[in-house]
GROMACS .gro file of C-alpha atoms in nm:
model
  213
    1MET     CA    1   0.414   2.501  -0.196
    2SER     CA    2   0.652   2.247  -0.153
    3GLY     CA    3   1.038   2.411  -0.260
    4GLY     CA    4   1.099   2.057  -0.496
    5GLY     CA    5   0.885   2.134  -0.762
    6TRP     CA    6   0.686   1.888  -0.705
    7THR     CA    7   0.316   1.942  -0.568
    8GLY     CA    8   0.169   1.597  -0.493
    9LEU     CA    9   0.285   1.346  -0.302
   10ILE     CA   10   0.106   0.914  -0.376
   11LEU     CA   11   0.221   0.660  -0.085
   12GLY     CA   12   0.135   0.296  -0.106
   13PHE     CA   13  -0.092   0.136   0.237
   14GLY     CA   14   0.038  -0.145   0.336
   15GLY     CA   15   0.405  -0.153   0.448
   16VAL     CA   16   0.440   0.246   0.440
   17LEU     CA   17   0.168   0.484   0.651
   18THR     CA   18   0.190   0.104   0.790
   19SER     CA   19   0.425  -0.143   0.995
   20GLY     CA   20   0.586  -0.400   0.772
   21VAL     CA   21   0.354  -0.661   0.646
   22ALA     CA   22   0.608  -0.904   0.564
   23GLU     CA   23   0.670  -0.862   0.884
   24CYS     CA   24   0.327  -0.999   0.969
   25ALA     CA   25   0.309  -1.295   0.729
   26ALA     CA   26   0.694  -1.398   0.881
   27ASP     CA   27   0.505  -1.383   1.264
   28PHE     CA   28   0.143  -1.540   1.125
   29ASP     CA   29   0.449  -1.886   0.971
   30ARG     CA   30   0.563  -1.889   1.305
   31ARG     CA   31   0.138  -1.878   1.470
   32ALA     CA   32   0.073  -2.156   1.216
   33GLY     CA   33   0.362  -2.346   1.273
   34LEU     CA   34   0.487  -2.349   0.880
   35PRO     CA   35   0.813  -2.316   0.782
   36ASP     CA   36   0.954  -2.010   0.727
   37GLY     CA   37   0.864  -1.772   0.397
   38THR     CA   38   0.536  -2.048   0.369
   39PHE     CA   39   0.300  -1.744   0.286
   40LEU     CA   40   0.479  -1.486   0.101
   41ALA     CA   41   0.614  -1.794  -0.122
   42THR     CA   42   0.251  -1.949  -0.129
   43ILE     CA   43   0.114  -1.576  -0.251
   44SER     CA   44   0.355  -1.430  -0.487
   45GLU     CA   45   0.578  -1.814  -0.663
   46ASP     CA   46   0.284  -2.040  -0.639
   47PRO     CA   47   0.128  -2.043  -0.970
   48VAL     CA   48  -0.251  -2.138  -0.795
   49GLY     CA   49  -0.160  -1.906  -0.539
   50SER     CA   50  -0.022  -1.546  -0.692
   51GLY     CA   51  -0.269  -1.557  -0.919
   52LEU     CA   52  -0.542  -1.529  -0.661
   53PHE     CA   53  -0.430  -1.312  -0.457
   54ALA     CA   54  -0.353  -1.127  -0.779
   55GLU     CA   55  -0.721  -1.159  -0.814
   56LEU     CA   56  -0.777  -1.062  -0.480
   57GLU     CA   57  -0.603  -0.702  -0.551
   58ARG     CA   58  -0.860  -0.604  -0.861
   59GLY     CA   59  -1.134  -0.742  -0.608
   60ALA     CA   60  -1.220  -0.955  -0.920
   61ILE     CA   61  -1.272  -1.226  -0.549
   62SER     CA   62  -1.433  -1.156  -0.250
   63GLN     CA   63  -1.172  -1.159   0.055
   64SER     CA   64  -1.388  -1.465   0.151
   65ASP     CA   65  -1.320  -1.651  -0.105
   66TRP     CA   66  -0.947  -1.578  -0.109
   67ASN     CA   67  -0.936  -1.651   0.260
   68VAL     CA   68  -1.051  -2.026   0.205
   69ARG     CA   69  -0.831  -2.143  -0.148
   70THR     CA   70  -0.572  -2.014  -0.031
   71GLY     CA   71  -0.650  -2.208   0.335
   72ALA     CA   72  -0.656  -2.439   0.105
   73LEU     CA   73  -0.286  -2.404  -0.034
   74LEU     CA   74  -0.141  -2.337   0.314
   75GLY     CA   75  -0.333  -2.716   0.455
   76MET     CA   76  -0.501  -2.489   0.699
   77ASP     CA   77  -0.907  -2.364   0.773
   78GLY     CA   78  -0.935  -2.065   0.614
   79THR     CA   79  -1.153  -1.928   0.815
   80GLY     CA   80  -1.087  -1.521   0.853
   81LEU     CA   81  -0.713  -1.544   0.749
   82LEU     CA   82  -0.611  -1.223   0.588
   83GLY     CA   83  -0.703  -1.065   0.911
   84ARG     CA   84  -0.475  -1.364   1.125
   85VAL     CA   85  -0.196  -1.274   0.822
   86LEU     CA   86  -0.238  -0.946   0.994
   87GLU     CA   87  -0.323  -0.893   1.296
   88GLY     CA   88  -0.056  -0.771   1.411
   89LEU     CA   89  -0.031  -0.451   1.112
   90ARG     CA   90  -0.022  -0.092   1.285
   91PRO     CA   91   0.008   0.246   1.145
   92GLU     CA   92   0.326   0.368   1.059
   93PRO     CA   93   0.237   0.739   1.316
   94SER     CA   94   0.595   0.908   1.168
   95VAL     CA   95   0.514   0.871   0.822
   96ILE     CA   96   0.146   0.937   0.857
   97ALA     CA   97   0.253   1.271   1.054
   98ALA     CA   98   0.532   1.382   0.798
   99VAL     CA   99   0.282   1.306   0.537
  100GLU     CA  100   0.017   1.576   0.716
  101ARG     CA  101   0.267   1.795   0.745
  102ALA     CA  102   0.312   1.795   0.343
  103ARG     CA  103  -0.121   1.843   0.321
  104ALA     CA  104  -0.096   2.144   0.565
  105ALA     CA  105   0.240   2.280   0.293
  106GLY     CA  106  -0.043   2.292   0.042
  107VAL     CA  107   0.082   1.914  -0.117
  108ARG     CA  108  -0.215   1.737  -0.246
  109VAL     CA  109  -0.141   1.386  -0.109
  110GLY     CA  110  -0.301   1.046  -0.199
  111VAL     CA  111  -0.349   0.685  -0.130
  112PHE     CA  112  -0.242   0.404  -0.382
  113SER     CA  113  -0.379   0.060  -0.259
  114ASN     CA  114  -0.391  -0.234  -0.386
  115SER     CA  115  -0.705  -0.374  -0.257
  116LEU     CA  116  -0.734  -0.611  -0.002
  117GLY     CA  117  -1.156  -0.633  -0.008
  118GLY     CA  118  -1.325  -0.406   0.127
  119PRO     CA  119  -1.573  -0.217   0.417
  120TYR     CA  120  -1.794  -0.539   0.412
  121ASP     CA  121  -1.534  -0.750   0.401
  122PRO     CA  122  -1.461  -1.037   0.761
  123PHE     CA  123  -1.140  -0.831   0.784
  124ASP     CA  124  -1.146  -0.450   0.689
  125VAL     CA  125  -0.728  -0.371   0.625
  126TYR     CA  126  -0.821   0.033   0.606
  127ALA     CA  127  -1.003   0.066   0.928
  128GLY     CA  128  -0.899   0.343   1.142
  129TYR     CA  129  -0.662   0.513   0.960
  130ASP     CA  130  -0.974   0.832   0.825
  131LEU     CA  131  -0.799   0.702   0.497
  132PRO     CA  132  -1.104   1.009   0.323
  133GLU     CA  133  -1.033   1.241   0.619
  134ARG     CA  134  -0.708   1.292   0.582
  135PHE     CA  135  -0.545   1.236   0.214
  136ASP     CA  136  -0.764   1.482  -0.162
  137VAL     CA  137  -0.741   1.112  -0.358
  138VAL     CA  138  -0.767   0.729  -0.225
  139LEU     CA  139  -0.801   0.510  -0.494
  140LEU     CA  140  -0.783   0.148  -0.403
  141SER     CA  141  -0.684  -0.094  -0.733
  142GLY     CA  142  -1.066  -0.354  -0.715
  143GLU     CA  143  -1.237  -0.035  -0.799
  144TYR     CA  144  -1.094  -0.030  -1.132
  145GLY     CA  145  -1.054  -0.421  -1.178
  146MET     CA  146  -0.704  -0.394  -1.180
  147ARG     CA  147  -0.351  -0.402  -0.953
  148LYS     CA  148   0.005  -0.232  -0.949
  149PRO     CA  149   0.205  -0.191  -1.127
  150ASP     CA  150  -0.040  -0.223  -1.441
  151PRO     CA  151   0.093   0.143  -1.577
  152GLU     CA  152  -0.301   0.200  -1.738
  153LEU     CA  153  -0.369   0.255  -1.308
  154TYR     CA  154  -0.056   0.511  -1.196
  155GLY     CA  155  -0.275   0.715  -1.496
  156VAL     CA  156  -0.653   0.692  -1.332
  157MET     CA  157  -0.464   0.770  -1.007
  158LEU     CA  158  -0.303   1.104  -1.123
  159GLU     CA  159  -0.629   1.199  -1.329
  160ARG     CA  160  -0.755   1.151  -1.013
  161MET     CA  161  -0.422   1.410  -0.902
  162GLY     CA  162  -0.579   1.641  -1.088
  163MET     CA  163  -0.164   1.694  -1.219
  164PRO     CA  164   0.122   1.517  -1.383
  165GLY     CA  165   0.306   1.274  -1.280
  166GLU     CA  166   0.650   1.540  -1.315
  167ARG     CA  167   0.440   1.723  -0.981
  168CYS     CA  168   0.431   1.445  -0.769
  169VAL     CA  169   0.654   1.209  -0.562
  170PHE     CA  170   0.560   0.818  -0.534
  171VAL     CA  171   0.688   0.631  -0.194
  172ASP     CA  172   0.570   0.246  -0.189
  173ASP     CA  173   0.707  -0.047  -0.080
  174THR     CA  174   0.763  -0.273  -0.302
  175ALA     CA  175   1.045  -0.218  -0.621
  176ARG     CA  176   0.853  -0.386  -0.907
  177ASN     CA  177   0.576  -0.064  -0.774
  178LEU     CA  178   0.807   0.192  -0.928
  179PRO     CA  179   0.917   0.157  -1.238
  180PRO     CA  180   0.537   0.241  -1.409
  181ALA     CA  181   0.529   0.570  -1.176
  182ARG     CA  182   0.879   0.696  -1.340
  183ASP     CA  183   0.804   0.573  -1.619
  184LEU     CA  184   0.546   0.866  -1.592
  185GLY     CA  185   0.803   1.120  -1.494
  186LEU     CA  186   0.644   1.132  -1.118
  187ALA     CA  187   0.974   1.026  -0.871
  188THR     CA  188   0.987   0.742  -0.641
  189VAL     CA  189   1.123   0.681  -0.338
  190LEU     CA  190   1.156   0.273  -0.180
  191ALA     CA  191   1.057   0.326   0.137
  192SER     CA  192   1.286   0.157   0.402
  193GLU     CA  193   1.249   0.227   0.768
  194PRO     CA  194   1.051   0.498   0.876
  195ALA     CA  195   1.336   0.768   0.942
  196ARG     CA  196   1.488   0.681   0.579
  197THR     CA  197   1.144   0.695   0.419
  198ILE     CA  198   1.023   1.047   0.510
  199ALA     CA  199   1.380   1.170   0.467
  200ASP     CA  200   1.399   1.043   0.097
  201VAL     CA  201   1.073   1.251   0.116
  202GLU     CA  202   1.159   1.539   0.209
  203ALA     CA  203   1.422   1.599   0.057
  204LEU     CA  204   1.254   1.546  -0.298
  205LEU     CA  205   0.979   1.792  -0.138
  206GLY     CA  206   1.196   2.066  -0.058
  207ILE     CA  207   0.950   2.088   0.328
  208PRO     CA  208   0.988   1.969   0.638
  209LEU     CA  209   0.796   1.728   0.747
  210THR     CA  210   0.926   1.579   1.134
  211GLY     CA  211   0.739   1.838   1.422
  212GLU     CA  212   0.403   1.940   1.442
  213ALA     CA  213   0.170   1.988   1.135
   0.00000   0.00000   0.00000
């Protein structure tokens, strides 16, 4: 049992359990000869590009379709685009170890991720992370036709966790994903560099999260 009254820990995937997604995007821009910030601007600010990315996260279009259509916006062949963008994404071992330690202490742990495709798509971003073995709950947004920060999806996550928001800590690397969690009573942590993120979660749970689980 955690010492702070929270018995659930919910984490985003990219930028929390992994290295930074923005860094991958910046590296892709350099490799592709694009102006700095082009890829992220295309999926977050361009009306068409942001709409396509939202559809991918909701599971409304396939990753292959997204690759082709977003590649066209970038003026390039979209074959394997998502895999090319995220080829440098790596597990963040210190955060994964902290999650394992929390689970060993009796905290229920879950992954709450906006989908980037499934195991049969050209690039499986979740491959090698053993999420079903490491976490009590794994929720990928595309399975529900929604995406963070849709408040309804947070309710689904809590139902699957089997506990109220007031018992859970939520960690995400995107600030806009935190308010819907707070509205449901969850304590929130904006992921930053791993040591800081772990310290913030540790302070809330009231249990040590470094060292062997």
